[in-house]
Coordinates of C-alpha atoms in Angstrom, one line a residue:
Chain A
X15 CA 0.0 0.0 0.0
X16 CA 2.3 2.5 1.1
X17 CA 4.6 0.7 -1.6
X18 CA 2.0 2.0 -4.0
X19 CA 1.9 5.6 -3.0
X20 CA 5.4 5.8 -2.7
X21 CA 5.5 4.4 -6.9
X22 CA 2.7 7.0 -7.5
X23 CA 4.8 9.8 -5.9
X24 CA 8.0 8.7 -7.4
X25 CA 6.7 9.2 -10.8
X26 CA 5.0 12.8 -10.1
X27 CA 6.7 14.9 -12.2
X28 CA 5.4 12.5 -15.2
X29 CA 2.0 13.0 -14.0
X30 CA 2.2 17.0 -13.4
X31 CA 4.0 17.1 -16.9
X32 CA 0.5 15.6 -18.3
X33 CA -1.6 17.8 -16.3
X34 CA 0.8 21.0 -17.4
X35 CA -0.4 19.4 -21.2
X36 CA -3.8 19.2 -20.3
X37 CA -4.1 22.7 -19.0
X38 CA -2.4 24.4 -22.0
X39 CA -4.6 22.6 -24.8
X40 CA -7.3 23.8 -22.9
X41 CA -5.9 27.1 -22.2
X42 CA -4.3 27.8 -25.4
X43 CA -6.5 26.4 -28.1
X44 CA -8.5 29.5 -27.5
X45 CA -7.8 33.1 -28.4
X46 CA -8.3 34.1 -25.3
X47 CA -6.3 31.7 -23.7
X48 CA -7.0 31.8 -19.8
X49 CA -9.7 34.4 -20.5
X50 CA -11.8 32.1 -22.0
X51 CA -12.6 29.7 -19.1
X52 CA -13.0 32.6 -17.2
X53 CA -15.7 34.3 -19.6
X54 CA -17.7 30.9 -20.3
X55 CA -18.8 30.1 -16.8
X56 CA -20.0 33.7 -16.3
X57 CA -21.8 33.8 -19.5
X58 CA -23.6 30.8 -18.4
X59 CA -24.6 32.1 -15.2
X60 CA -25.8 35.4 -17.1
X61 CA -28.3 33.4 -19.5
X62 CA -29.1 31.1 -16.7
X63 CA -29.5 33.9 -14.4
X64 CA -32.2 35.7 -17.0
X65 CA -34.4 32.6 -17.4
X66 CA -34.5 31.3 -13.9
X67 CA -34.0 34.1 -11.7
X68 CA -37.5 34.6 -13.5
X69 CA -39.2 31.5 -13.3
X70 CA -37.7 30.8 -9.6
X71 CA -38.3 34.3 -8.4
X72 CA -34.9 35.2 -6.4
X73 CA -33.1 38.4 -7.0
X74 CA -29.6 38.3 -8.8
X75 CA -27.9 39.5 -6.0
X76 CA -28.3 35.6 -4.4
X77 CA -29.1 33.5 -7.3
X78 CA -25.8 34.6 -9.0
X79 CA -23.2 33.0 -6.7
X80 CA -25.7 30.4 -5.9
X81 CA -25.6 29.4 -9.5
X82 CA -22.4 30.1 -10.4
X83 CA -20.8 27.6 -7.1
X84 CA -23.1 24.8 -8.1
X85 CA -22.2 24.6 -12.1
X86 CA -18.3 25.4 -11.4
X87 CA -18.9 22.1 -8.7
X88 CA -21.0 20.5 -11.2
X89 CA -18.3 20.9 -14.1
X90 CA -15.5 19.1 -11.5
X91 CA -18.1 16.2 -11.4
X92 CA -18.5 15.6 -14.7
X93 CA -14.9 16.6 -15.3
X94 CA -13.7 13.2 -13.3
X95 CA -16.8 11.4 -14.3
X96 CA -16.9 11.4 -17.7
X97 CA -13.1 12.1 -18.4
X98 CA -12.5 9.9 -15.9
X99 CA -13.3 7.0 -18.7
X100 CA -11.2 7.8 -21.1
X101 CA -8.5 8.2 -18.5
X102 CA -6.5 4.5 -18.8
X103 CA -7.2 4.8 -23.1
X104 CA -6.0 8.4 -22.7
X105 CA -2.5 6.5 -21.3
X106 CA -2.8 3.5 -23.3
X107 CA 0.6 3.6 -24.8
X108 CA 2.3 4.4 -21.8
X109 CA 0.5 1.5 -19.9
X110 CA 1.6 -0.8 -22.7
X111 CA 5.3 0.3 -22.0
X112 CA 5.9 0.8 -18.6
X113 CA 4.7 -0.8 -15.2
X114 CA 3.5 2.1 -13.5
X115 CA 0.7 2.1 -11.0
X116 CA -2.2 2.6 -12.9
X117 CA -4.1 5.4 -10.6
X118 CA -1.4 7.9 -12.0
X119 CA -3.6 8.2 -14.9
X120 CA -7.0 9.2 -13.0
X121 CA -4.9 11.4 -11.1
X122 CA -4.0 13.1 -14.2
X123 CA -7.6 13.7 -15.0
X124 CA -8.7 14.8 -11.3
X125 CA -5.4 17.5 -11.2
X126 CA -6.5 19.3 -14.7
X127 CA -10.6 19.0 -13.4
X128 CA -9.1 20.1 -10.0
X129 CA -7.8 23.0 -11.3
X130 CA -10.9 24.4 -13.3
X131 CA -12.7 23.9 -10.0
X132 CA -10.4 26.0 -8.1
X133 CA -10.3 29.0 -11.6
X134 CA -14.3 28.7 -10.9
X135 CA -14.5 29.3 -6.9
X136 CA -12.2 31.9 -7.4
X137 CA -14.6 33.8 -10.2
X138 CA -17.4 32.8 -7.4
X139 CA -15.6 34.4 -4.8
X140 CA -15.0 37.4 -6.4
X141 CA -18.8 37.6 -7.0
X142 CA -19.7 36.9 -3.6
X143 CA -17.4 39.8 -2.3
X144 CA -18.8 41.9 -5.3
X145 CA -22.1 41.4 -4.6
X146 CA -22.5 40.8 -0.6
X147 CA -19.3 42.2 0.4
X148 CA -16.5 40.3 2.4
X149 CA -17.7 37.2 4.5
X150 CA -16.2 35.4 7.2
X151 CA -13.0 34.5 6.9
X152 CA -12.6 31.6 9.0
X153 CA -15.5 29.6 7.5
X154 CA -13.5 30.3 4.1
X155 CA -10.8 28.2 5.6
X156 CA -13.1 25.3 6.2
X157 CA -13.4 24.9 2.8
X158 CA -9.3 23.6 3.0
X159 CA -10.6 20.4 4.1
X160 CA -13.5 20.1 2.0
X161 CA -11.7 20.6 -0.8
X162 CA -9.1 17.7 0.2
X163 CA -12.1 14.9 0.8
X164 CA -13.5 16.4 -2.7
X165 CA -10.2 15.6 -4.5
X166 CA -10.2 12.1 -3.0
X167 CA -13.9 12.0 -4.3
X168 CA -12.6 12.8 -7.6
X169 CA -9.6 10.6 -7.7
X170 CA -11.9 7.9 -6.6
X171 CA -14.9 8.5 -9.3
X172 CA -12.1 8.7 -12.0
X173 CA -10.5 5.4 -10.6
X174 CA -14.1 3.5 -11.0
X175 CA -15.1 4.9 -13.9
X176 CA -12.2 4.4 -15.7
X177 CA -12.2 0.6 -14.7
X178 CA -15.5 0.6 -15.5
X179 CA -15.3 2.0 -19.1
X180 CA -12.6 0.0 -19.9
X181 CA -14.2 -3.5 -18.9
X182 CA -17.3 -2.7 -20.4
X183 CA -17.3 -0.3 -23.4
X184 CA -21.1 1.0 -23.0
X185 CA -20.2 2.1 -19.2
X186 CA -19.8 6.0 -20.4
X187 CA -23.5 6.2 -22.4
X188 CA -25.1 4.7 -18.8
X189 CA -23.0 7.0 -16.7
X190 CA -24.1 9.9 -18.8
X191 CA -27.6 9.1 -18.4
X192 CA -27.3 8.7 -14.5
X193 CA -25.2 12.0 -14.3
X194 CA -28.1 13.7 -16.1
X195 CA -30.2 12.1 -13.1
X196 CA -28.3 13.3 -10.3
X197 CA -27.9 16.8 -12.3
X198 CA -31.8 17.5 -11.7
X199 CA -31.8 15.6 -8.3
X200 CA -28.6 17.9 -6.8
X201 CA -29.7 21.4 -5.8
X202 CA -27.3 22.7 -8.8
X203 CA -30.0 25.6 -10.0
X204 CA -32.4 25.5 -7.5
X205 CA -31.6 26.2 -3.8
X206 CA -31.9 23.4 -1.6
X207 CA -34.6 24.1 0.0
X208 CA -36.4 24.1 -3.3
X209 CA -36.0 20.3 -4.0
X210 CA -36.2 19.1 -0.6
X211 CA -40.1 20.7 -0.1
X212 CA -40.6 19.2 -3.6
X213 CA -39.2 16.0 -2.5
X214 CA -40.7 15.9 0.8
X215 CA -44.3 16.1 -0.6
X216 CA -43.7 12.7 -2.5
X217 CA -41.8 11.4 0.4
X218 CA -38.3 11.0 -1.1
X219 CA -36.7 13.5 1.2
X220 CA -34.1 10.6 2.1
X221 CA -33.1 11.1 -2.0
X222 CA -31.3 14.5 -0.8
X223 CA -29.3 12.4 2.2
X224 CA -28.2 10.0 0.2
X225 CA -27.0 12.2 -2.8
X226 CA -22.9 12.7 -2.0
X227 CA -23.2 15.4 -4.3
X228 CA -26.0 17.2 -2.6
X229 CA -24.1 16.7 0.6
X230 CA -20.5 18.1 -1.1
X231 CA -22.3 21.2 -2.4
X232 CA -23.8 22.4 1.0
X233 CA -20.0 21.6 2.3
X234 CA -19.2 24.3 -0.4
X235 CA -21.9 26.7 -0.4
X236 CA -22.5 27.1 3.3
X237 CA -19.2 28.9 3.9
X238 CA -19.3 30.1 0.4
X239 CA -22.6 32.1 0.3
X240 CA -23.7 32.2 3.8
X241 CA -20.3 32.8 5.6
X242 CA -21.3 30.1 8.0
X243 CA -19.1 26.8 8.6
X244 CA -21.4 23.6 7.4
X245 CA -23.6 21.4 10.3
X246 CA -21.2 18.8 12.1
X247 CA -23.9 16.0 10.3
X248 CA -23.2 17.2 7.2
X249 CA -19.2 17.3 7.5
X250 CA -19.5 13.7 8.6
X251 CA -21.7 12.9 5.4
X252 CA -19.4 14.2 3.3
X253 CA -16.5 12.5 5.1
X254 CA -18.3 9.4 5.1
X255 CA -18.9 9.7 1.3
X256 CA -15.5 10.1 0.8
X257 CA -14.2 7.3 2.4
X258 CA -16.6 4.9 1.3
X259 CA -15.6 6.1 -2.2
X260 CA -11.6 5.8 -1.8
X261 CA -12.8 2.2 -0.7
X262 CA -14.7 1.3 -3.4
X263 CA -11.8 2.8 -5.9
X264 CA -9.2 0.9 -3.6
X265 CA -10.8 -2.4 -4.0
X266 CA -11.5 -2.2 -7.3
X267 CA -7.8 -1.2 -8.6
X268 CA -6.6 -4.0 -6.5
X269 CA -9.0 -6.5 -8.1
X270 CA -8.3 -5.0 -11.2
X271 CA -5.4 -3.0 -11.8
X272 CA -3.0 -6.3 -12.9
X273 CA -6.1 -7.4 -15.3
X274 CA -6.5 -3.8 -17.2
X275 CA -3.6 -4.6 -19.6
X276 CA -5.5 -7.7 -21.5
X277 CA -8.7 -5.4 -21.6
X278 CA -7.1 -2.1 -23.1
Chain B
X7 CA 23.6 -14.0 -8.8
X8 CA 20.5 -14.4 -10.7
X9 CA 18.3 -11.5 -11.4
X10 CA 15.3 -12.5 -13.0
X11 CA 13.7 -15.8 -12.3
X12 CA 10.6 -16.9 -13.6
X13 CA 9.4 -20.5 -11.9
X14 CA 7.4 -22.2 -13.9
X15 CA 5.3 -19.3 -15.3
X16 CA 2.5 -19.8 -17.5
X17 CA 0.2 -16.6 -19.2
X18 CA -3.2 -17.3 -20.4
X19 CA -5.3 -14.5 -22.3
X20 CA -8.9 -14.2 -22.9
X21 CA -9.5 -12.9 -26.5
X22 CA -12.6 -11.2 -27.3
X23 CA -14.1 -12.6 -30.2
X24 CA -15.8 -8.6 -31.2
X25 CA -13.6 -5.9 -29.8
X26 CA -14.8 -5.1 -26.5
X27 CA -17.5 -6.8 -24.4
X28 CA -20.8 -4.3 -23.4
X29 CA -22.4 -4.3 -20.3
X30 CA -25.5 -5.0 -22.1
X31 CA -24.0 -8.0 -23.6
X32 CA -22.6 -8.9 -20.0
X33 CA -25.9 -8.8 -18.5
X34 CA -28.1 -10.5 -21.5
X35 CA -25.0 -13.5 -21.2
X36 CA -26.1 -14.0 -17.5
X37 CA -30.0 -14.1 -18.7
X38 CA -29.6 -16.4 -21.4
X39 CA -26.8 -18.6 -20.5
X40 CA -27.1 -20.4 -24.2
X41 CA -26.3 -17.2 -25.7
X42 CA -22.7 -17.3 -27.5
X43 CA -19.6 -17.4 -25.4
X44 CA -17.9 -14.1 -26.6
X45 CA -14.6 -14.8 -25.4
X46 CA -11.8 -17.5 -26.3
X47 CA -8.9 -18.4 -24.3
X48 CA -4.8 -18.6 -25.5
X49 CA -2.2 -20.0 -23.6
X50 CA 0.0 -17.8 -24.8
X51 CA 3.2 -18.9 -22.7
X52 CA 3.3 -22.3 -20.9
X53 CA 5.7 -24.2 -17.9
X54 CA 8.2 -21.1 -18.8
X55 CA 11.4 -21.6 -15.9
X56 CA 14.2 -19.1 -16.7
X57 CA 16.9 -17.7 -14.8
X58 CA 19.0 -14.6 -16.1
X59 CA 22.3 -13.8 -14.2
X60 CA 24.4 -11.3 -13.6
X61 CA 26.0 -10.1 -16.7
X62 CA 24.2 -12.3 -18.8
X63 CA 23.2 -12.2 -22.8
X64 CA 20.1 -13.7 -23.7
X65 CA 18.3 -14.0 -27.0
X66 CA 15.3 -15.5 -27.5
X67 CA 14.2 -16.9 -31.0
X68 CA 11.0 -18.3 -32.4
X69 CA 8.5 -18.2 -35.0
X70 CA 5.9 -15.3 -35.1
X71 CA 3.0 -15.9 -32.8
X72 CA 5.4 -18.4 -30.8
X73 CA 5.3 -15.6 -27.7
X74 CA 8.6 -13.7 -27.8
X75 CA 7.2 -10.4 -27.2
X76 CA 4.4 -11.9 -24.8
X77 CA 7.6 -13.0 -22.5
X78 CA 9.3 -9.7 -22.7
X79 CA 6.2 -8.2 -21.7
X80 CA 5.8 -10.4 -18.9
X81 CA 9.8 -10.2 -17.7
X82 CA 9.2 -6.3 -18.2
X83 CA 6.4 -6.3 -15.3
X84 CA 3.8 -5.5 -17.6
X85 CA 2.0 -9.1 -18.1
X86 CA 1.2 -10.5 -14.9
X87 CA 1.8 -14.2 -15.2
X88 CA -1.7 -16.4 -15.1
X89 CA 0.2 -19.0 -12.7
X90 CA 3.7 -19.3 -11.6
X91 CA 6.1 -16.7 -9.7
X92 CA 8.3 -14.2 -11.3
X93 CA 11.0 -12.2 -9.7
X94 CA 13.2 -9.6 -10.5
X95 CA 16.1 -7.9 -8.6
X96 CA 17.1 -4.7 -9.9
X97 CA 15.3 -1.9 -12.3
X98 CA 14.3 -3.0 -15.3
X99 CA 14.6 -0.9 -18.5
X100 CA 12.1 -2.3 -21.5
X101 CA 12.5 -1.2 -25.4
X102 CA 9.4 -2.1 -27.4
X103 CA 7.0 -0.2 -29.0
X104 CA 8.8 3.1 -28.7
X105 CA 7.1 4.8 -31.0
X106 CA 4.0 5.1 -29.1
X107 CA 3.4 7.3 -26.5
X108 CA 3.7 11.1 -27.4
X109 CA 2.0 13.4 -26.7
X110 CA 1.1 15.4 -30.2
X111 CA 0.4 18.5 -29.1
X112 CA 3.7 19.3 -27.9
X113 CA 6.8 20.1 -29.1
X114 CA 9.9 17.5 -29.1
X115 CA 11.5 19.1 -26.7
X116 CA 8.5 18.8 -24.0
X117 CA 8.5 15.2 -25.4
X118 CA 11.7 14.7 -24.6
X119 CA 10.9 15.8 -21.1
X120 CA 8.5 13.8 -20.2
X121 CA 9.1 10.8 -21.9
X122 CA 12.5 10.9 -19.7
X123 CA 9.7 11.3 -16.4
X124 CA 8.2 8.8 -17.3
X125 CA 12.0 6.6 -17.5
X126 CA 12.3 8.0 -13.6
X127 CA 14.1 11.2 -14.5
X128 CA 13.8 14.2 -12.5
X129 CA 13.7 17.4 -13.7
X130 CA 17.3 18.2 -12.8
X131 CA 18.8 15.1 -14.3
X132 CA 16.9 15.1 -17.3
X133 CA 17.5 18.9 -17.9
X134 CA 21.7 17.6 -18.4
X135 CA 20.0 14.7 -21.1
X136 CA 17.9 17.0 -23.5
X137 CA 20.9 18.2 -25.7
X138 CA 22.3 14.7 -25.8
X139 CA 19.3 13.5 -27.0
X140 CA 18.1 16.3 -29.3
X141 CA 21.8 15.8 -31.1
X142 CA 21.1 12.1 -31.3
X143 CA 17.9 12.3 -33.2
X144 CA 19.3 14.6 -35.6
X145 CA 16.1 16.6 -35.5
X146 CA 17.4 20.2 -35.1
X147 CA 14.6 23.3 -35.3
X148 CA 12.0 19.9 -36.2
X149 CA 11.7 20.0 -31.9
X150 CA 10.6 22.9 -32.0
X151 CA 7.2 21.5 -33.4
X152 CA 4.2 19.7 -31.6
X153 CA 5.3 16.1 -32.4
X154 CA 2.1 15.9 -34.5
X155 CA 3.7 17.5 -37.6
X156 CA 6.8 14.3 -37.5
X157 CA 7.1 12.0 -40.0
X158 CA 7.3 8.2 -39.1
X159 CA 10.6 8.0 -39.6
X160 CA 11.5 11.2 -37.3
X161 CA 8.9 9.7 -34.8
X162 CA 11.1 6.7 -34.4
X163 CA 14.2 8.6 -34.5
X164 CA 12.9 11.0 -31.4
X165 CA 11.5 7.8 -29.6
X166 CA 14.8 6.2 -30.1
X167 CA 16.9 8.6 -28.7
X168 CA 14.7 9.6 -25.7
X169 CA 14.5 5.6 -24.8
X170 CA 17.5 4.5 -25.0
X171 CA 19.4 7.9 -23.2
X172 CA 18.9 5.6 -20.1
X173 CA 21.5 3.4 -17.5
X174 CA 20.3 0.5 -17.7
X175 CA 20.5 -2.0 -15.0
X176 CA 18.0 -4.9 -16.9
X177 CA 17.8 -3.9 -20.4
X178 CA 14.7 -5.9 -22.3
X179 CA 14.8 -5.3 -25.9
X180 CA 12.1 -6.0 -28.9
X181 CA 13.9 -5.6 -32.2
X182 CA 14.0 -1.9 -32.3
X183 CA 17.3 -1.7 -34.5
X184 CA 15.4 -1.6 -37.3
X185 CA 14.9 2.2 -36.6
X186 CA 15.0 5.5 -39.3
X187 CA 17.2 5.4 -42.3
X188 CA 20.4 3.9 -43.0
X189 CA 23.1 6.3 -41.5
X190 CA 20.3 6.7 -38.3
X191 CA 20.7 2.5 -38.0
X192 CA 24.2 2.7 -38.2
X193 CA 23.9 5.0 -35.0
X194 CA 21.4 3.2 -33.8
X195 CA 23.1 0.0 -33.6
X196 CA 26.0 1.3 -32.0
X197 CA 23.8 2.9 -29.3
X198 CA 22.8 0.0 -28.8
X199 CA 26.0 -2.0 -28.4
X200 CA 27.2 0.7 -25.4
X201 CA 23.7 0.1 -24.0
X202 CA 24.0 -3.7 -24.1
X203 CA 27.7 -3.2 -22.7
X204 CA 26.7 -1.1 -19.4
X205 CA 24.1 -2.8 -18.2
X206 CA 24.3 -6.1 -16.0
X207 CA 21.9 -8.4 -17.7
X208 CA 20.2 -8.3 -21.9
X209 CA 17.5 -10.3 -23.1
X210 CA 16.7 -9.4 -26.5
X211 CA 14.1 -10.7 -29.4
X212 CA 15.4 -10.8 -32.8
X213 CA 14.8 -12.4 -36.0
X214 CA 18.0 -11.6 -37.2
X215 CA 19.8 -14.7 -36.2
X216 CA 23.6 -13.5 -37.2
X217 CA 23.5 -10.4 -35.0
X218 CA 22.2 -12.4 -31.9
X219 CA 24.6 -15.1 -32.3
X220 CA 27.2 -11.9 -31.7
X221 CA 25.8 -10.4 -29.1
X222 CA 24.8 -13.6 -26.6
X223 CA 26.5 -16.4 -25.7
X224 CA 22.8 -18.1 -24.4
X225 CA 19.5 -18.3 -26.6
X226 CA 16.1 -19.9 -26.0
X227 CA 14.0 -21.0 -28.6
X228 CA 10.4 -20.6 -27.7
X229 CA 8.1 -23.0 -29.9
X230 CA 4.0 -22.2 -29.1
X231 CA 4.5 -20.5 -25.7
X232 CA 6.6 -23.5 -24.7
X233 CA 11.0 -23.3 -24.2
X234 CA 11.8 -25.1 -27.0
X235 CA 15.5 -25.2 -26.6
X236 CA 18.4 -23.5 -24.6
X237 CA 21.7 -23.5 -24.9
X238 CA 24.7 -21.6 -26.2
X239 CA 23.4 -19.2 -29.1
X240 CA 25.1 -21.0 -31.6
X241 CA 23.3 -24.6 -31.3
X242 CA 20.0 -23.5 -30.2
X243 CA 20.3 -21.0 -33.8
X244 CA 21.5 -24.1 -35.5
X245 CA 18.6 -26.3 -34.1
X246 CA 16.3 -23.5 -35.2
X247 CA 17.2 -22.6 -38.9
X248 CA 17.2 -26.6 -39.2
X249 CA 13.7 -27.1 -37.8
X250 CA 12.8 -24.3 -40.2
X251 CA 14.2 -26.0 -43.2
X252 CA 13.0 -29.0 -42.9
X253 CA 9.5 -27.4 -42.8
X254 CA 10.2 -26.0 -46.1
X255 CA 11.6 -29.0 -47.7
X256 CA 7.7 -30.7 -46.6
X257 CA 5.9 -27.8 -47.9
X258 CA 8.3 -28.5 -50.8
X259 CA 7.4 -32.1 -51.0

């Protein structure tokens, strides 16, 4: 185990040079360069903003950072999720030449997603303190550890996917469709408290519980928007979460990392 | 001292009879159990006991298909054997299929970089490699350019340089002499020689029997995943090319 880490660390300045890669074609292939991701998340919320801050009936001055923290956490989701199963045909031909532990390449795809999450809190942060002025501090720094269990979420998801797609080819089109599930059954675009009255009435308010994602983006939000650390219950969800998902990644990379080779 | 050892290792695959199985197919296998079996098994290496030793030359030789490069691939760590033990003492250093693995969106020199990562080097010791290299491959302004604008040959040329600027301590070798144009293989070749010369054990593939009877005194003959033969290079070649021309003299007949 620690054998393993130590194999993953050795080889980290392969693994940052493929995230530096991954950053610059998505960086540079634009005109704008860095600008660019910068712009697209805010036009999004703009448009969004317009139709919904209608139909929902909150003022801009909340339903902008609202909006824009739950699609820059939604975009890290998907990120992992559905990059995560390319990841091991991404490194194909450097799994077909060199033993290296395998959850290099998921970490690969985690760092680049990991760092468009961070570019989007920033652009949320700076609309929080726009809009609502500074918050507090100290429930900021909560977000340190947050953001560590959310990486491990990440590495995780990009682990099982990746194993996934690769033993069975039609993993991605399911995954897509169940992402599009949890997409309307996450508070993303609506607040919270939206879905859970809606979901209360049909008695499925254990749905919100139950959603990692749901619990993740209250983790995020609560210091975010409110300025207010998140409820001890919900830390130890997420923590929960977290470790149930490094588990399940673990496990599954031990009973299948030596296999992956014949299946690639 | 022995440094590899492989006791009585055996490697079976499971061949997919269409690409890649579904889930859907997975699943509608488990309803109907009559439904076509979609996968087909080869024993690609079979009862395989080897031992290298310290400072040893080993060639292996063998008709296509017989599992040459499927036993590289397994002493190289990256076949895990179906049964038996393998083990290894020291770092291995593997040349096949060098020509895979750019990225082609950078430039030659970022290539060059992490290729040499990827070989275990660190930023400090590969920064003292890159003009080496670069002057091996001949390349010039050409690394400049994302590595998607290369010709084949120049591909092999940049892959060739970056992978064998290594110290070998176990050096595993698929037929890669065969690499750019005629002044490049002359290069190449002797590259290759100082490579073999440094490091402390060589097995090599090779269908070019009169090299490999120069470069190792041992050879094993692999015959349908099985050893075959072994013995000094010079029988087990003899034994071969014999075996092989008597087949031609029935296909003759």
């Amino acid at each position: 185990m620690t054998g393993y880490f130590s194999d993953v660390w050795r080889l980290r300045h392969f693994w940052l040079a493929l995230v530096r890669i991954d950053l610059r074609k998505r960086y540079r292939r634009s005109v704008l360069g860095m600008g660019w991701s910068l712009l697209q998340p805010i036009a999004m919320m703009i448009v969004l903003c317009a139709v919904f801050g209608q139909i929902f009936d909150v003022s801009v001055r909340e339903y902008a950072p609202l909006l824009l923290s739950g699609l820059t956490f939604w975009a890290f989701i998907m990120a992992v999720v559905l990059q995560g199963c390319q990841c091991f045909f991404m490194g194909e031909s450097y799994i077909r030449q060199h033993p290296a532990p395998l959850a290099i390449y998921p970490l690969r795809t985690t760092l680049a997603a990991g760092f468009h999450f961070l570019v989007g809190f920033a652009i949320t942060l700076a609309f929080v303190w726009a809009l609502n002025g500074f918050g507090n501090l100290p429930a900021l720094l909560s977000l340190a550890p947050t953001f560590l269990l959310l990486f491990l979420v990440g590495w995780s998801l990009s682990v099982c996917m990746g194993l996934a797609n690769v033993l069975f080819q039609d993993s991605q089109h399911l995954i897509e469709v169940f992402m599009q599930v949890m997409f309307y059954l996450t508070p993303i675009m609506y607040k919270p408290e939206m879905l859970t009255t809606r979901l209360q009435r049909h008695h499925l308010a254990w749905l919100m519980d139950l959603n990692p994602f749901a619990v993740f983006l209250e983790m995020i939000r609560k210091p975010l928007l409110e300025g207010q650390l998140a409820s001890t219950s919900v830390m130890y969800h997420g923590a929960l979460f977290a470790i149930l998902a490094v588990l399940t990644a673990g496990l599954a990379l031990k009973r299948f990392e030596k296999q992956m080779i014949f299946y690639l | 001292m022995s440094l590899i050892q492989l006791d009585d290792v055996g490697l079976r695959f499971n061949v997919r009879r269409f690409g890649r199985i579904s889930f859907k197919e997975y699943m509608l296998q488990g309803l109907f159990r009559r439904s076509k079996k979609t996968t087909f098994e080869v024993q690609a290496l079979e009862g395989i006991n080897l031992t290298v030793h310290e400072g040893e030359r080993l060639g292996i030789i063998g008709h296509n298909g017989a599992g040459k490069s499927t036993l590289l691939k397994l002493l190289a760590g990256i076949y895990p054997p179906t049964v038996g033990r393998r083990r290894v003492a020291g770092q291995i250093s593997a040349l096949f299929e060098i020509s895979l693995g750019f990225e082609h969106d950078a430039s030659g020199w970022e290539n060059i970089m992490y290729r040499g990562y990827l070989q275990g080097e660190t930023p400090q010791s590969i920064r003292a490699k890159m003009q080496p290299i670069a002057d091996f491959s001949e390349l010039g302004d050409f690394l400049n350019m994302p590595v998607r604008y290369y010709s084949a040959g120049m591909l092999v040329r940049l892959a060739f340089s970056i992978a064998t600027a290594i110290d070998p301590e176990i050096l595993i070798i698929d037929e890669v002499l065969s690499a750019g144009d005629l002044a490049f293989q002359a290069k190449a070749r002797e590259r290759m020689k100082s490579l073999m010369s440094r490091a402390r054990a060589v097995i090599v593939v090779s269908h070019d029997l009169a090299s490999l009877s120069m470069l190792c005194e041992r050879a094993i003959w692999l015959d349908h995943g099985r050893i075959r033969m072994t013995g000094p290079t010079a029988d087990v070649i003899a034994a071969y090319t014999n075996q092989v021309n008597q087949g031609a003299h029935r296909q003759a007949a």
